PDB file of C-alpha atoms in Angstrom:
ATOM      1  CA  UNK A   1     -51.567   3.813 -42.954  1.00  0.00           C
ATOM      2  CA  UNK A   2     -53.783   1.786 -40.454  1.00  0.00           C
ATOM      3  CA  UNK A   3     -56.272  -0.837 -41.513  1.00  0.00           C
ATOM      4  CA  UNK A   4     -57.371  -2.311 -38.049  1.00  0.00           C
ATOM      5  CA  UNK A   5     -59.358   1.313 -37.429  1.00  0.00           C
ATOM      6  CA  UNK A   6     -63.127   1.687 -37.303  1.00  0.00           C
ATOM      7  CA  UNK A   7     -65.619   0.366 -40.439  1.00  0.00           C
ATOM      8  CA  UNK A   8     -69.071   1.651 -38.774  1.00  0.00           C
ATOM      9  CA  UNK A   9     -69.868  -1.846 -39.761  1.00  0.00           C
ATOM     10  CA  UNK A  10     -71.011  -4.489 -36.760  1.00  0.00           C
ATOM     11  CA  UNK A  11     -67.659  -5.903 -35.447  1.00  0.00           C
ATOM     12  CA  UNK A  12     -67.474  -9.565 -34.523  1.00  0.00           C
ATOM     13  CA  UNK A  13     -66.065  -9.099 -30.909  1.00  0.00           C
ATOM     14  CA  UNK A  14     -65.925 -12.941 -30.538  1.00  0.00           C
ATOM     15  CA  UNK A  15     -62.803 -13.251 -32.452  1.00  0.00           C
ATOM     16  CA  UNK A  16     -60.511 -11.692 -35.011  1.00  0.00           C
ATOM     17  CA  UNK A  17     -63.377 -12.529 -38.142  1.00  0.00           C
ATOM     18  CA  UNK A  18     -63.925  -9.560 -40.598  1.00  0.00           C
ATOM     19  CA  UNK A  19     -66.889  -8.787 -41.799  1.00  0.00           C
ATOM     20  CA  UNK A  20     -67.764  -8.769 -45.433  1.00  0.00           C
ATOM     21  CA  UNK A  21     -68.640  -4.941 -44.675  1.00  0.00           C
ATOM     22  CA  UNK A  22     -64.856  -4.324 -43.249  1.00  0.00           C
ATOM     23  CA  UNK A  23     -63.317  -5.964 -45.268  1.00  0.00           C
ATOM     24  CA  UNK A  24     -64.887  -3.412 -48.162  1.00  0.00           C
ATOM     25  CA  UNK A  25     -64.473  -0.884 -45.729  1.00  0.00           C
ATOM     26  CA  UNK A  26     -61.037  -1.447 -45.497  1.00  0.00           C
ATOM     27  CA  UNK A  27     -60.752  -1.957 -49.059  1.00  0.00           C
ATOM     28  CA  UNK A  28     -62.328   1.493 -49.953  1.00  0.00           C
ATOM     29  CA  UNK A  29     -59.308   3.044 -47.685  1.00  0.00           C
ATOM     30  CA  UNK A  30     -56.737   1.663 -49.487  1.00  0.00           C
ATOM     31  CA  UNK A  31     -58.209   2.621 -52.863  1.00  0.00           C
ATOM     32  CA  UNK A  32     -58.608   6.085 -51.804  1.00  0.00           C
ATOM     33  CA  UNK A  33     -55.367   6.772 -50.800  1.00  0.00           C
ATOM     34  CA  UNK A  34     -53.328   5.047 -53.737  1.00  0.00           C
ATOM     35  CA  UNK A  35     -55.423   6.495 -56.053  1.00  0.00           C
ATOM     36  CA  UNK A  36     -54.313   9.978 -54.421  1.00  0.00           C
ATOM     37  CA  UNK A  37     -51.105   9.502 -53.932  1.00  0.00           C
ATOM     38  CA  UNK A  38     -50.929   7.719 -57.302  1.00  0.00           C
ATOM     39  CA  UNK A  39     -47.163   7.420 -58.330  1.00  0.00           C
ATOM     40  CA  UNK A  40     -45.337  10.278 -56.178  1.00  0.00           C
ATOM     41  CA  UNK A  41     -45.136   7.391 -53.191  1.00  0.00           C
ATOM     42  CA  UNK A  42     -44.812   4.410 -52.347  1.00  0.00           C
ATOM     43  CA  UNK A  43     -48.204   3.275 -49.697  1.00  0.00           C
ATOM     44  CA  UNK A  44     -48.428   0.343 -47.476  1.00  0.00           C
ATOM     45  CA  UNK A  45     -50.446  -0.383 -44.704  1.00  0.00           C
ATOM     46  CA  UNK A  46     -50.407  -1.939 -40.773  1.00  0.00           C
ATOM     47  CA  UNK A  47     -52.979  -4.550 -39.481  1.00  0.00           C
ATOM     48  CA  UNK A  48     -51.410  -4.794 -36.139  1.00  0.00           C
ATOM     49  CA  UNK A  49     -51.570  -8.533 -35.874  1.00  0.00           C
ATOM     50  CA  UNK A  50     -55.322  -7.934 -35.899  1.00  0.00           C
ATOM     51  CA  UNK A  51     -57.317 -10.699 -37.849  1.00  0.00           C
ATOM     52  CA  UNK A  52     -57.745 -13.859 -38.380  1.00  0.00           C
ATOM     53  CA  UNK A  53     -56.064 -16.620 -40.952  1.00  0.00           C
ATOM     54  CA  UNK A  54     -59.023 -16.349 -42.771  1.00  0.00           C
ATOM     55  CA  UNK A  55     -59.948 -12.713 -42.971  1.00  0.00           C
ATOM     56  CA  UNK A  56     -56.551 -11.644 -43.937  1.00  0.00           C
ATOM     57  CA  UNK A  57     -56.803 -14.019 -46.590  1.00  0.00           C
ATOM     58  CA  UNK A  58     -59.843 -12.452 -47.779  1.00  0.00           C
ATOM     59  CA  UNK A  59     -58.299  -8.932 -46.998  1.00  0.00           C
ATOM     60  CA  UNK A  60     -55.222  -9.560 -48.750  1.00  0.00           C
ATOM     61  CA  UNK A  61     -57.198 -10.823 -51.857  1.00  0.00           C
ATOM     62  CA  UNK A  62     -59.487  -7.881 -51.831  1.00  0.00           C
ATOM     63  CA  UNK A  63     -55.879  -5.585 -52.235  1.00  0.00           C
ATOM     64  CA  UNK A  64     -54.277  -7.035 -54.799  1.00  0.00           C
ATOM     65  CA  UNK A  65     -55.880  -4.757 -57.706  1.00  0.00           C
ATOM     66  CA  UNK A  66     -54.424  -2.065 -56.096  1.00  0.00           C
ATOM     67  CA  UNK A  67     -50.345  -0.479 -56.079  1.00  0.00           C
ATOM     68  CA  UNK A  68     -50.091  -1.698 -52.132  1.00  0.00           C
ATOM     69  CA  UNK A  69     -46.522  -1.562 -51.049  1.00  0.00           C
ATOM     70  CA  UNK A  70     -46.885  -4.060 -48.658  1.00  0.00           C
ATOM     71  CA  UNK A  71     -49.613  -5.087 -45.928  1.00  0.00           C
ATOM     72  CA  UNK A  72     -48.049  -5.576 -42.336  1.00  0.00           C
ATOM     73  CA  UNK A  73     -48.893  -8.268 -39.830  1.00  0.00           C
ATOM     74  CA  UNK A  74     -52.093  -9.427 -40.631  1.00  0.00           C
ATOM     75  CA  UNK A  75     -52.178 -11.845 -38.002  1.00  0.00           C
ATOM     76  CA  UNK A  76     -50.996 -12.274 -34.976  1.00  0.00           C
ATOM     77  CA  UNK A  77     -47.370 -13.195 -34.662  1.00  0.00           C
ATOM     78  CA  UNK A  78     -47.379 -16.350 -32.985  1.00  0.00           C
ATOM     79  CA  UNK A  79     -48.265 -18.937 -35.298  1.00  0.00           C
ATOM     80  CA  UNK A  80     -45.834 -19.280 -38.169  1.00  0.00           C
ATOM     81  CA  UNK A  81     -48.141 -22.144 -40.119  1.00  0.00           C
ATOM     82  CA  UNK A  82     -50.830 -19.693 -40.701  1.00  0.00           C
ATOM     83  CA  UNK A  83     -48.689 -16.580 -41.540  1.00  0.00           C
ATOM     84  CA  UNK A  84     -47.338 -18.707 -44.007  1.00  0.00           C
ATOM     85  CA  UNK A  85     -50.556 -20.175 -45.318  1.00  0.00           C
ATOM     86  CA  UNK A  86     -51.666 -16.313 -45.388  1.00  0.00           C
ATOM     87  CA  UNK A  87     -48.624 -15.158 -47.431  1.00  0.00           C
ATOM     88  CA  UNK A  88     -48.501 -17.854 -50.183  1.00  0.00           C
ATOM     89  CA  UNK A  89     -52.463 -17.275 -50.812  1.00  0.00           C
ATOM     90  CA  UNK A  90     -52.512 -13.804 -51.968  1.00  0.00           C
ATOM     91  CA  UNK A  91     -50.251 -11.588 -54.502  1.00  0.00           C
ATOM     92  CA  UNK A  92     -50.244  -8.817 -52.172  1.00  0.00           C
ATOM     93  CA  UNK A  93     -46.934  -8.347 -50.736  1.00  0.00           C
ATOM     94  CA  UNK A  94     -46.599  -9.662 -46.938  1.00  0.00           C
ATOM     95  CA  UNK A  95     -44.334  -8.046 -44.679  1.00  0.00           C
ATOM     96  CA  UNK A  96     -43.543  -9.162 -40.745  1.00  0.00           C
ATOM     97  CA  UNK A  97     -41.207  -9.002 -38.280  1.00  0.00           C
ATOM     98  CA  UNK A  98     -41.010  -6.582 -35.281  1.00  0.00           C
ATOM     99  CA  UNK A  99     -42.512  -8.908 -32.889  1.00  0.00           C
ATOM    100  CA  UNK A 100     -39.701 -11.273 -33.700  1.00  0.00           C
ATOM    101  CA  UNK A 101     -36.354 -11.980 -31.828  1.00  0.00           C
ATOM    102  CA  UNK A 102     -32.932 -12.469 -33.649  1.00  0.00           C
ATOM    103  CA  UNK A 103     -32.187 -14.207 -36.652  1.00  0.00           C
ATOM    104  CA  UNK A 104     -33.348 -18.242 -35.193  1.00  0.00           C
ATOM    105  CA  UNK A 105     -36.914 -16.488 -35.327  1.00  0.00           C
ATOM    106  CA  UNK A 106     -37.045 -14.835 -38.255  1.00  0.00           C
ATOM    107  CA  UNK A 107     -34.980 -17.729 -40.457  1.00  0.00           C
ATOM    108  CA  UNK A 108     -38.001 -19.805 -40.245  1.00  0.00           C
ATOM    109  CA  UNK A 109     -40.426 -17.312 -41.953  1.00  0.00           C
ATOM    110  CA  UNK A 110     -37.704 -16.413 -44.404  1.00  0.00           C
ATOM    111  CA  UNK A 111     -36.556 -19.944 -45.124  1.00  0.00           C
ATOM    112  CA  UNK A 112     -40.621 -20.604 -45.668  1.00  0.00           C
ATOM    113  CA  UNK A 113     -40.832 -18.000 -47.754  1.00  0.00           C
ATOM    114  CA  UNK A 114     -43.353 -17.616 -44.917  1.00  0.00           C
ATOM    115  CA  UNK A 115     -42.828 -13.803 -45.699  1.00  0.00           C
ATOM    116  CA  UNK A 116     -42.283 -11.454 -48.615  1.00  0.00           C
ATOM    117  CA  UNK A 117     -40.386  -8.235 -47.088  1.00  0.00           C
ATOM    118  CA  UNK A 118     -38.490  -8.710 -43.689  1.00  0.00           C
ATOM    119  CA  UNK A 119     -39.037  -6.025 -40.834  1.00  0.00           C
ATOM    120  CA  UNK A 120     -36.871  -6.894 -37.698  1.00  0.00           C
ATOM    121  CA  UNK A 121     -37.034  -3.950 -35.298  1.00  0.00           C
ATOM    122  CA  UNK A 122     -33.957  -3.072 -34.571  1.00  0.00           C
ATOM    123  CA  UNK A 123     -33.626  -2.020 -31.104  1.00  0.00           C
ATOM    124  CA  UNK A 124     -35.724  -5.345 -30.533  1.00  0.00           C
ATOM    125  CA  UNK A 125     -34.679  -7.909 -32.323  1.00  0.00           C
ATOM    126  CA  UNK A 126     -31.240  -8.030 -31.133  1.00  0.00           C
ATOM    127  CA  UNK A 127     -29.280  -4.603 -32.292  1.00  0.00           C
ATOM    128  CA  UNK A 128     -27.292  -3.792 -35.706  1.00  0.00           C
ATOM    129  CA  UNK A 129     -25.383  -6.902 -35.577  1.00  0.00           C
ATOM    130  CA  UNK A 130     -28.672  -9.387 -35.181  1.00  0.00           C
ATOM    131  CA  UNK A 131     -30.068  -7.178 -37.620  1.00  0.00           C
ATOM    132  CA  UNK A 132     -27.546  -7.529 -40.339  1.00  0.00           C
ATOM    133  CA  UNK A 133     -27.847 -11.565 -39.840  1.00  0.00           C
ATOM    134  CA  UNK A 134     -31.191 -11.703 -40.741  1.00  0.00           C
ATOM    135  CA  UNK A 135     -30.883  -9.206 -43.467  1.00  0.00           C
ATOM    136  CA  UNK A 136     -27.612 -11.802 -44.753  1.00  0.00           C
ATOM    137  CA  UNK A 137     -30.759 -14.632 -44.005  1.00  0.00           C
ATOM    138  CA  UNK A 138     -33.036 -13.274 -45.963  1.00  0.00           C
ATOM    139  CA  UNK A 139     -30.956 -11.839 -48.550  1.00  0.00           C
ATOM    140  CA  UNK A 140     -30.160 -15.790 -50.077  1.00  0.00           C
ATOM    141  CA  UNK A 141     -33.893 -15.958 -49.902  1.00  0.00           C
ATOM    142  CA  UNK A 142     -34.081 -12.783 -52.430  1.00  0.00           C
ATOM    143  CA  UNK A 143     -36.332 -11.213 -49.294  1.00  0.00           C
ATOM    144  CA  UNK A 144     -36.174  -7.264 -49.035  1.00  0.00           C
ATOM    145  CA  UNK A 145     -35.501  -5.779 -45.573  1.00  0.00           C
ATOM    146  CA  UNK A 146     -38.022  -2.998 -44.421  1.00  0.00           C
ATOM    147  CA  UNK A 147     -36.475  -1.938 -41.045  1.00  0.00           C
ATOM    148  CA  UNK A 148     -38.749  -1.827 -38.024  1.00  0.00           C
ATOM    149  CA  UNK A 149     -38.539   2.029 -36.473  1.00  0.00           C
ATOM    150  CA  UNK A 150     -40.747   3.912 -33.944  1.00  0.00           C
ATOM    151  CA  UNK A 151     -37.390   4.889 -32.178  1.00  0.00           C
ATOM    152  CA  UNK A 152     -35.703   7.575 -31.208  1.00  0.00           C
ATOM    153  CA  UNK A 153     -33.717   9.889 -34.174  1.00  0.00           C
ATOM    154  CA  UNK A 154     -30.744   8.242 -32.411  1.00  0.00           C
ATOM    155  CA  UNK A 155     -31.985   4.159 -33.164  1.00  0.00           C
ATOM    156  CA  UNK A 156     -33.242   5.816 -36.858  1.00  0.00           C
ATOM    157  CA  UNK A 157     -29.896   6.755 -37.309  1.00  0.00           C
ATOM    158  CA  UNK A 158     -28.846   3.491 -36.185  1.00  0.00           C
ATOM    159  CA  UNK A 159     -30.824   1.227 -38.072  1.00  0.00           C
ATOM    160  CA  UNK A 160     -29.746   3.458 -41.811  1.00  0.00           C
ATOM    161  CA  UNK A 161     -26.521   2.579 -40.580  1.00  0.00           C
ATOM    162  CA  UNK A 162     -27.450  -1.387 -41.031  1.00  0.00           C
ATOM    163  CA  UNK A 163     -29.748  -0.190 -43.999  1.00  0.00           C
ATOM    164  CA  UNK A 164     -26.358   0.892 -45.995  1.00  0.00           C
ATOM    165  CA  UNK A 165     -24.065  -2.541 -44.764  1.00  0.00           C
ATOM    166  CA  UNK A 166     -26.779  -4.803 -46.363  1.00  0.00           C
ATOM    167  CA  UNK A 167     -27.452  -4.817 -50.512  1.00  0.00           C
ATOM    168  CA  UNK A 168     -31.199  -6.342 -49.448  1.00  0.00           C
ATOM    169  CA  UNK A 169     -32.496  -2.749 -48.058  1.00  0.00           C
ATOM    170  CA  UNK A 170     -35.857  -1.426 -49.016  1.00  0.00           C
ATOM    171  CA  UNK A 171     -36.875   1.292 -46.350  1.00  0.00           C
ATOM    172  CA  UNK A 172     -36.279   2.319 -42.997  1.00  0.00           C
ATOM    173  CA  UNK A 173     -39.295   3.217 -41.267  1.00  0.00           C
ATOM    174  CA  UNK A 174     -39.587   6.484 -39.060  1.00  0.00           C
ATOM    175  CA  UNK A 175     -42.371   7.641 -36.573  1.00  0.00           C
ATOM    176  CA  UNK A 176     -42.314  10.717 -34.584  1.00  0.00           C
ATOM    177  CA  UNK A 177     -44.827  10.134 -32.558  1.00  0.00           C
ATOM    178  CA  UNK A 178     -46.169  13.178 -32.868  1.00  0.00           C
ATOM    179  CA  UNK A 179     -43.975  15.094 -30.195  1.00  0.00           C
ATOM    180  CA  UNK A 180     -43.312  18.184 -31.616  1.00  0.00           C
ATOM    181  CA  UNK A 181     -39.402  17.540 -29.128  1.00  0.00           C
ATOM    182  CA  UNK A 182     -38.737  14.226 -31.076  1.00  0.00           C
ATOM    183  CA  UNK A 183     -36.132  15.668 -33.360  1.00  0.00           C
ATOM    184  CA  UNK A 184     -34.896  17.741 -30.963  1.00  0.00           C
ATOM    185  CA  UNK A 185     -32.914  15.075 -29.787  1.00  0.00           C
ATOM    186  CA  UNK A 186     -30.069  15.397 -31.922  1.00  0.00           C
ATOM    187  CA  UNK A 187     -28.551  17.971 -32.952  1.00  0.00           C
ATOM    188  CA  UNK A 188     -28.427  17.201 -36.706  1.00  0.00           C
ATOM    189  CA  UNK A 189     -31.199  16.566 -39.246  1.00  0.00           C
ATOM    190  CA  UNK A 190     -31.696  12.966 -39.802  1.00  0.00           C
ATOM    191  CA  UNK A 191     -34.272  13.250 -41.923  1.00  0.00           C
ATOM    192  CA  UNK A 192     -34.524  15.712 -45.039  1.00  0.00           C
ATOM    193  CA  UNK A 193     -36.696  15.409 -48.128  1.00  0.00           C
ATOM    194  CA  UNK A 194     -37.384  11.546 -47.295  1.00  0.00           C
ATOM    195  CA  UNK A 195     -33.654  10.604 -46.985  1.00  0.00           C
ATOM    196  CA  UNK A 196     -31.493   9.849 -44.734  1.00  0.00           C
ATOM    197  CA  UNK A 197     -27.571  11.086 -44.893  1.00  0.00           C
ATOM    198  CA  UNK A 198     -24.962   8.506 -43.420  1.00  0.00           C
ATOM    199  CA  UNK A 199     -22.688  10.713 -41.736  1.00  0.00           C
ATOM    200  CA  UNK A 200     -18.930   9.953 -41.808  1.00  0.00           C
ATOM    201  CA  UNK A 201     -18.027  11.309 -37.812  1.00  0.00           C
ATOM    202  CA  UNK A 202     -17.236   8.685 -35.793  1.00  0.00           C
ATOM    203  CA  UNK A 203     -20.519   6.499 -33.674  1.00  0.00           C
ATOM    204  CA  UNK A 204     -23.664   6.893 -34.940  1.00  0.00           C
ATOM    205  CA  UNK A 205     -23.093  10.478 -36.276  1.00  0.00           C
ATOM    206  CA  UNK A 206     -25.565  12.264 -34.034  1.00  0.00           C
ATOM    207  CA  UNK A 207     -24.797  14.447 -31.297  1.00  0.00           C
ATOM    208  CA  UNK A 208     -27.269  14.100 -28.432  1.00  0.00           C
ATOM    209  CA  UNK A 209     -29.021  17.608 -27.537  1.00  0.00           C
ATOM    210  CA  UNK A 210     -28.708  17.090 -23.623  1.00  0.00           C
ATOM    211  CA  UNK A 211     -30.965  19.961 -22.778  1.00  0.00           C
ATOM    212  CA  UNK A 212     -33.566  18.665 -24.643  1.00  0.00           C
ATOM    213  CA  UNK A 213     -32.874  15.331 -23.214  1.00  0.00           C
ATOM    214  CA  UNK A 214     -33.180  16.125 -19.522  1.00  0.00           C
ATOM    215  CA  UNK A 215     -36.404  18.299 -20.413  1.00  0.00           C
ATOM    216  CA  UNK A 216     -38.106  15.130 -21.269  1.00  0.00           C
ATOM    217  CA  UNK A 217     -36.550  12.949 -18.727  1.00  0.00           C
ATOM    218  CA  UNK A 218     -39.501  10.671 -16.939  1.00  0.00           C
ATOM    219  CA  UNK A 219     -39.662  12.166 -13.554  1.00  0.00           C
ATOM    220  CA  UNK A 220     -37.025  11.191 -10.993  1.00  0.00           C
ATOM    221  CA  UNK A 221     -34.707   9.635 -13.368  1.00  0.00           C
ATOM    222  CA  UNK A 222     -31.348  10.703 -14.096  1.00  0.00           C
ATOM    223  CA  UNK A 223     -29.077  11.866 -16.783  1.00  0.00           C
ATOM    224  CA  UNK A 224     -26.171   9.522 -16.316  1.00  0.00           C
ATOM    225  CA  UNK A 225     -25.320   7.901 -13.022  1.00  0.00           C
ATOM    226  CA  UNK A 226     -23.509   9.737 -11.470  1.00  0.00           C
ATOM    227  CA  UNK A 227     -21.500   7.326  -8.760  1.00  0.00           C
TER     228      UNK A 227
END
């Protein structure tokens, strides 16, 4: 779920401060939803590198009466001395990582303990090799690896492969964007129930649907080159 959405409180539009009335905004969001979903899943939520050292501080302390998964990127990525300062204030669990590029990024947050769960993006970050270094990184660190994934059903696919080749795995993420084509992509189903199937065929496993892929081909591009 999203936190950096709309209080109806007064935003500070100076800088990345939280309100008091956001921050219980905020906090009313994430007590409505675990105390729906209760036990059947597990709930985190995405700040989108939104706020301040200081507000996600506060934020983070506001959560941590509540079954939060994790809370992503409270701040922006760039500093490393105040993501660290945010995740050693606060027992809510920290997670960071998709704006973040192969492993000599990512080992200084890890090494830190700068961060509680790891989430390189795949496709980003370097590929499945890159990606299984920092999940070897932060696995002598006792970090958890929550892969990075608003991909494609083929770089989903990809990134459970890495999920399976590490023992530090927690989740693979997976957004659709809301295309009702997305999964059309492939011919199998990569997703069913909330799981993911490693296949044993050779690649990937997937089989690319190629009508459905020139369908939704941007506008003078083409399939494969064809010189």
């Amino acid at each position: 779920f999203d936190l950096d959405v709309p209080s109806g409180h007064e935003k500070d539009r100076a800088n990345r401060h939280l309100r008091p009335g956001e921050i219980r905004h905020k906090a009313e969001i994430v007590e409505k939803v675990t105390e729906r979903v209760k036990d059947k899943a597990d709930v985190a939520f995405d700040c989108h590198w939104t706020f301040s050292g200081g507000s996600a501080k506060r934020l983070a302390a506001e959560l941590e009466d509540y079954d939060v998964w994790w809370l992503e990127d409270p701040v922006p990525p760039e500093n490393l001395d105040v993501q660290e300062e945010v995740t050693k204030s606060t027992l809510t669990p920290i997670t960071v990582g998709e704006n973040r590029y192969r492993v000599t990024e990512l080992r200084r947050l890890i090494e830190n303990q700068a961060v509680d769960i790891v989430a390189p993006d795949m496709p980003k970050v370097g590929g499945m090799r890159e990606t299984q270094k920092i999940a070897d990184v932060a696995n002598q660190y006792y970090v958890p690896v929550a892969m990075h994934n608003v991909s494609s059903p083929v770089a989903t696919m990809a990134s459970a492969h890495v999920g399976t080749a590490i023992p530090n795995s927690l989740a693979v993420e997976y957004h659709s964007y809301e295309l009702g084509w997305w999964e059309d992509l492939v011919e199998e189903t990569v997703i069913e129930d909330g799981y993911i199937e490693i296949p044993e065929k050779p690649g990937l496993g997937v089989t690319l649907d190629m009508d459905t892929v020139e369908e939704h081909m941007v506008d003078g591009e083409t399939l494969f080159d064809e010189a």
